[in-house]
Tab-separated table of C-alpha atoms in Angstrom:
chain	number	residue	atom	x	y	z
Y	1	UNK	CA	2.668	84.865	-84.526
Y	2	UNK	CA	-0.122	85.118	-81.974
Y	3	UNK	CA	2.159	86.787	-79.427
Y	4	UNK	CA	2.467	89.796	-81.729
Y	5	UNK	CA	1.481	93.154	-80.269
Y	6	UNK	CA	-1.165	94.924	-82.322
Y	7	UNK	CA	-2.322	98.507	-81.869
Y	8	UNK	CA	-5.733	99.655	-83.143
Y	9	UNK	CA	-6.056	103.437	-83.605
Y	10	UNK	CA	-9.503	104.764	-84.541
Y	11	UNK	CA	-11.885	107.244	-82.934
Y	12	UNK	CA	-14.897	105.100	-83.847
Y	13	UNK	CA	-15.198	102.757	-80.875
Y	14	UNK	CA	-17.541	100.398	-82.736
Y	15	UNK	CA	-14.883	99.789	-85.391
Y	16	UNK	CA	-12.169	99.260	-82.787
Y	17	UNK	CA	-14.327	96.807	-80.851
Y	18	UNK	CA	-15.267	94.881	-83.990
Y	19	UNK	CA	-11.657	94.509	-85.189
Y	20	UNK	CA	-10.490	93.591	-81.696
Y	21	UNK	CA	-13.187	90.933	-81.378
Y	22	UNK	CA	-12.228	89.361	-84.711
Y	23	UNK	CA	-8.502	89.433	-83.941
Y	24	UNK	CA	-9.068	87.796	-80.557
Y	25	UNK	CA	-11.220	85.104	-82.173
Y	26	UNK	CA	-8.337	84.507	-84.581
Y	27	UNK	CA	-6.053	83.886	-81.609
Y	28	UNK	CA	-4.256	87.190	-81.068
Y	29	UNK	CA	-3.812	88.011	-77.382
Y	30	UNK	CA	-1.878	91.282	-77.157
Y	31	UNK	CA	-4.137	93.986	-78.559
Y	32	UNK	CA	-3.906	97.653	-77.592
Y	33	UNK	CA	-6.439	100.341	-78.466
Y	34	UNK	CA	-6.242	104.105	-78.841
Y	35	UNK	CA	-8.879	106.612	-79.885
Y	36	UNK	CA	-6.638	109.549	-80.765
Y	37	UNK	CA	-3.099	110.285	-81.824
Y	38	UNK	CA	-1.807	111.214	-78.386
Y	39	UNK	CA	-2.932	107.916	-76.840
Y	40	UNK	CA	-1.481	105.966	-79.771
Y	41	UNK	CA	1.935	107.600	-79.497
Y	42	UNK	CA	2.098	106.929	-75.750
Y	43	UNK	CA	1.371	103.238	-76.332
Y	44	UNK	CA	3.980	103.006	-79.087
Y	45	UNK	CA	6.613	104.502	-76.778
Y	46	UNK	CA	5.762	102.094	-73.945
Y	47	UNK	CA	5.416	98.863	-75.892
Y	48	UNK	CA	7.211	97.088	-78.727
Y	49	UNK	CA	4.288	97.153	-81.139
Y	50	UNK	CA	4.502	94.881	-84.209
Y	51	UNK	CA	1.538	96.054	-86.287
Y	52	UNK	CA	-0.489	99.269	-86.167
Y	53	UNK	CA	-3.905	99.684	-87.766
Y	54	UNK	CA	-4.116	103.451	-88.121
Y	55	UNK	CA	-7.188	105.468	-89.034
Y	56	UNK	CA	-6.492	108.540	-91.170
Y	57	UNK	CA	-9.133	110.798	-89.601
Y	58	UNK	CA	-8.453	111.181	-85.864
Y	59	UNK	CA	-9.893	113.873	-83.571
Y	60	UNK	CA	-6.589	115.506	-82.588
Y	61	UNK	CA	-4.528	115.011	-85.757
Y	62	UNK	CA	-4.577	113.033	-88.979
Y	63	UNK	CA	-3.002	109.625	-89.320
Y	64	UNK	CA	-0.756	111.192	-91.977
Y	65	UNK	CA	0.583	113.592	-89.315
Y	66	UNK	CA	0.870	110.873	-86.681
Y	67	UNK	CA	2.668	108.303	-88.809
Y	68	UNK	CA	6.063	110.099	-88.971
Y	69	UNK	CA	5.961	110.536	-85.181
Y	70	UNK	CA	5.375	106.802	-84.808
Y	71	UNK	CA	8.236	106.106	-87.211
Y	72	UNK	CA	10.597	108.019	-84.908
Y	73	UNK	CA	9.802	105.537	-82.132
Y	74	UNK	CA	8.900	102.288	-83.875
Y	75	UNK	CA	9.502	100.086	-86.909
Y	76	UNK	CA	6.019	98.593	-86.635
Y	77	UNK	CA	4.205	97.675	-89.841
Y	78	UNK	CA	1.585	100.403	-90.360
Y	79	UNK	CA	-1.666	99.716	-92.191
Y	80	UNK	CA	-3.836	102.771	-92.833
Y	81	UNK	CA	-7.589	102.466	-92.396
Y	82	UNK	CA	-9.216	105.109	-94.548
Y	83	UNK	CA	-12.332	106.132	-96.401
Y	84	UNK	CA	-10.168	108.450	-98.528
Y	85	UNK	CA	-9.310	106.620	-101.730
Y	86	UNK	CA	-7.969	109.264	-104.115
Y	87	UNK	CA	-4.526	108.693	-105.619
Y	88	UNK	CA	-3.209	111.711	-103.702
Y	89	UNK	CA	-4.409	110.298	-100.378
Y	90	UNK	CA	-2.865	106.907	-101.130
Y	91	UNK	CA	0.450	108.476	-102.136
Y	92	UNK	CA	0.415	110.648	-99.015
Y	93	UNK	CA	-0.111	107.582	-96.870
Y	94	UNK	CA	2.939	105.841	-98.269
Y	95	UNK	CA	5.039	109.013	-98.295
Y	96	UNK	CA	4.435	109.566	-94.571
Y	97	UNK	CA	5.663	106.097	-93.633
Y	98	UNK	CA	2.717	103.735	-94.105
Y	99	UNK	CA	3.249	100.229	-95.466
Y	100	UNK	CA	-0.234	99.330	-96.667
Y	101	UNK	CA	-3.811	100.569	-96.543
Y	102	UNK	CA	-7.365	99.262	-96.333
Y	103	UNK	CA	-10.351	101.306	-97.476
Y	104	UNK	CA	-13.553	101.666	-95.487
Y	105	UNK	CA	-15.962	99.957	-95.353
Y	106	UNK	CA	-13.949	96.764	-94.959
Y	107	UNK	CA	-14.415	93.193	-93.853
Y	108	UNK	CA	-12.668	92.707	-90.468
Y	109	UNK	CA	-11.665	89.222	-91.607
Y	110	UNK	CA	-9.608	90.910	-94.317
Y	111	UNK	CA	-7.824	92.878	-91.616
Y	112	UNK	CA	-7.039	89.664	-89.742
Y	113	UNK	CA	-5.776	88.061	-92.959
Y	114	UNK	CA	-3.452	90.987	-93.680
Y	115	UNK	CA	-2.107	90.920	-90.134
Y	116	UNK	CA	-1.378	87.196	-90.382
Y	117	UNK	CA	0.275	87.587	-93.781
Y	118	UNK	CA	2.532	90.347	-92.483
Y	119	UNK	CA	3.527	88.359	-89.429
Y	120	UNK	CA	4.314	85.260	-91.486
Y	121	UNK	CA	6.866	87.346	-93.351
Y	122	UNK	CA	8.263	88.745	-90.137
Y	123	UNK	CA	9.376	85.439	-88.627
Y	124	UNK	CA	12.942	85.593	-87.350
Y	125	UNK	CA	15.256	83.405	-89.382
Y	126	UNK	CA	18.330	81.570	-88.036
Y	127	UNK	CA	21.736	83.263	-88.228
Y	128	UNK	CA	23.150	82.300	-91.638
Y	129	UNK	CA	26.401	80.456	-92.202
Y	130	UNK	CA	29.299	82.189	-93.994
Y	131	UNK	CA	28.249	80.544	-97.254
Y	132	UNK	CA	24.673	81.702	-96.803
Y	133	UNK	CA	25.948	85.161	-95.885
Y	134	UNK	CA	27.915	85.431	-99.130
Y	135	UNK	CA	24.885	84.323	-101.109
Y	136	UNK	CA	22.775	87.018	-99.492
Y	137	UNK	CA	24.693	89.821	-101.200
Y	138	UNK	CA	23.096	90.962	-104.455
Y	139	UNK	CA	25.273	93.139	-106.684
Y	140	UNK	CA	23.718	95.127	-109.527
Y	141	UNK	CA	26.456	97.478	-110.657
Y	142	UNK	CA	25.494	100.817	-109.132
Y	143	UNK	CA	23.889	99.303	-106.039
Y	144	UNK	CA	24.307	96.351	-103.710
Y	145	UNK	CA	21.667	94.839	-101.452
Y	146	UNK	CA	23.066	92.934	-98.482
Y	147	UNK	CA	20.320	90.758	-97.021
Y	148	UNK	CA	22.504	89.606	-94.120
Y	149	UNK	CA	23.117	93.149	-92.820
Y	150	UNK	CA	19.859	94.615	-94.139
Y	151	UNK	CA	21.775	97.359	-95.950
Y	152	UNK	CA	21.247	98.991	-99.332
Y	153	UNK	CA	24.476	100.449	-100.699
Y	154	UNK	CA	24.356	102.829	-103.663
Y	155	UNK	CA	27.741	103.729	-105.127
Y	156	UNK	CA	29.293	102.489	-101.896
Y	157	UNK	CA	27.134	104.620	-99.596
Y	158	UNK	CA	24.433	103.245	-97.320
Y	159	UNK	CA	20.987	104.523	-98.333
Y	160	UNK	CA	18.036	104.248	-95.932
Y	161	UNK	CA	15.188	102.222	-97.361
Y	162	UNK	CA	11.677	101.787	-95.860
Y	163	UNK	CA	11.006	98.242	-94.715
Y	164	UNK	CA	8.359	97.354	-97.273
Y	165	UNK	CA	10.308	98.876	-100.168
Y	166	UNK	CA	13.348	96.914	-98.965
Y	167	UNK	CA	11.370	93.657	-98.984
Y	168	UNK	CA	10.124	94.363	-102.503
Y	169	UNK	CA	13.624	95.162	-103.743
Y	170	UNK	CA	14.980	92.041	-102.061
Y	171	UNK	CA	12.410	89.881	-103.814
Y	172	UNK	CA	13.295	91.415	-107.182
Y	173	UNK	CA	17.018	90.961	-106.480
Y	174	UNK	CA	16.427	87.269	-105.877
Y	175	UNK	CA	14.695	86.970	-109.262
Y	176	UNK	CA	16.677	89.152	-111.706
Y	177	UNK	CA	15.448	89.439	-115.265
Y	178	UNK	CA	12.004	87.981	-114.474
Y	179	UNK	CA	8.913	90.037	-115.246
Y	180	UNK	CA	6.357	90.217	-112.423
Y	181	UNK	CA	2.890	91.723	-112.603
Y	182	UNK	CA	1.705	94.069	-109.850
Y	183	UNK	CA	-0.602	91.396	-108.465
Y	184	UNK	CA	2.214	88.826	-108.385
Y	185	UNK	CA	4.477	91.213	-106.496
Y	186	UNK	CA	1.737	92.093	-104.035
Y	187	UNK	CA	1.010	88.437	-103.372
Y	188	UNK	CA	4.671	87.511	-102.897
Y	189	UNK	CA	5.821	90.533	-100.880
Y	190	UNK	CA	2.694	91.624	-99.010
Y	191	UNK	CA	1.395	88.082	-98.730
Y	192	UNK	CA	-2.191	88.640	-99.825
Y	193	UNK	CA	-3.842	87.110	-102.879
Y	194	UNK	CA	-6.161	89.490	-104.698
Y	195	UNK	CA	-6.538	91.962	-101.807
Y	196	UNK	CA	-3.987	94.509	-102.922
Y	197	UNK	CA	-4.191	97.654	-104.959
Y	198	UNK	CA	-1.976	98.534	-107.908
Y	199	UNK	CA	-1.100	101.826	-106.209
Y	200	UNK	CA	0.575	99.964	-103.346
Y	201	UNK	CA	3.108	98.310	-105.624
Y	202	UNK	CA	3.539	101.361	-107.851
Y	203	UNK	CA	4.355	103.663	-104.953
Y	204	UNK	CA	6.960	101.258	-103.587
Y	205	UNK	CA	8.479	100.779	-107.047
Y	206	UNK	CA	8.906	104.553	-107.168
Y	207	UNK	CA	10.526	104.558	-103.712
Y	208	UNK	CA	13.028	101.971	-104.906
Y	209	UNK	CA	13.824	103.881	-108.091
Y	210	UNK	CA	14.425	107.064	-106.107
Y	211	UNK	CA	17.172	105.192	-104.278
Y	212	UNK	CA	18.870	102.988	-106.846
Y	213	UNK	CA	18.533	104.912	-110.117
Y	214	UNK	CA	20.590	107.880	-111.285
Y	215	UNK	CA	17.462	109.195	-112.983
Y	216	UNK	CA	14.298	107.693	-111.435
Y	217	UNK	CA	12.254	109.009	-114.361
Y	218	UNK	CA	14.431	107.079	-116.806
Y	219	UNK	CA	15.305	103.865	-114.945
Y	220	UNK	CA	18.111	101.545	-116.008
Y	221	UNK	CA	17.737	98.822	-113.370
Y	222	UNK	CA	14.077	98.553	-112.337
Y	223	UNK	CA	12.271	98.537	-115.659
Y	224	UNK	CA	8.607	98.743	-116.580
Y	225	UNK	CA	7.568	96.124	-119.122
Y	226	UNK	CA	4.517	97.715	-120.694
Y	227	UNK	CA	1.366	95.681	-120.212
Y	228	UNK	CA	3.160	93.046	-118.132
Y	229	UNK	CA	4.772	94.517	-115.032
Y	230	UNK	CA	8.299	95.114	-113.755
Y	231	UNK	CA	11.694	93.449	-113.852
Y	232	UNK	CA	15.085	94.143	-112.268
Y	233	UNK	CA	18.158	93.852	-114.491
Y	234	UNK	CA	21.897	94.069	-113.938
Y	235	UNK	CA	23.748	96.940	-115.567
Y	236	UNK	CA	27.489	97.016	-116.216
Y	237	UNK	CA	29.246	100.170	-115.047
């Protein structure tokens, strides 16, 4: 975990220095810093970055503009740092390729906790046996999720799925028919207890529905249970 490469991108040097100090105290050794989008992109292209803490308001471009450029070069987990908290800003952050967000002002210890939680879920697992491989294939009628290959197949065709949406769908596939609240899903998939925002889960639920449902506005598989949360069900076709 502590060998992970972390990139801090913010034009406020005091914030960068504070987060870096806390992360180093927590044991992280490979920390890179950038104060604008150009510097950040150069670092991403030179190093295999694992986690990026990305400020939305940068001097040369916004984090929303930079994120898709990063995605072309890296699969790093991207956490937005932002003082912009409107629903539109949050949705824009996820739509441009972000995985999570933290609003300013924030406690740097929260940042460290989120980084650790993400890395715990990123530990490489052993190559599965043939039996384990067969058990890692989840079939739900119109779509199939193959955990072994990391593929989502919809009507037999591979459909790209963002990493965090994939992890959420995988968790739901492993627990079909069970209703989960937003906070339960955030804790299980994002790994943080009580630090998430309902928008995070809702946006990723929508991403999943856009991929697996014939009509995302009238879902058949990933259902909303009013007042309780969400559940994934199998549908015969």
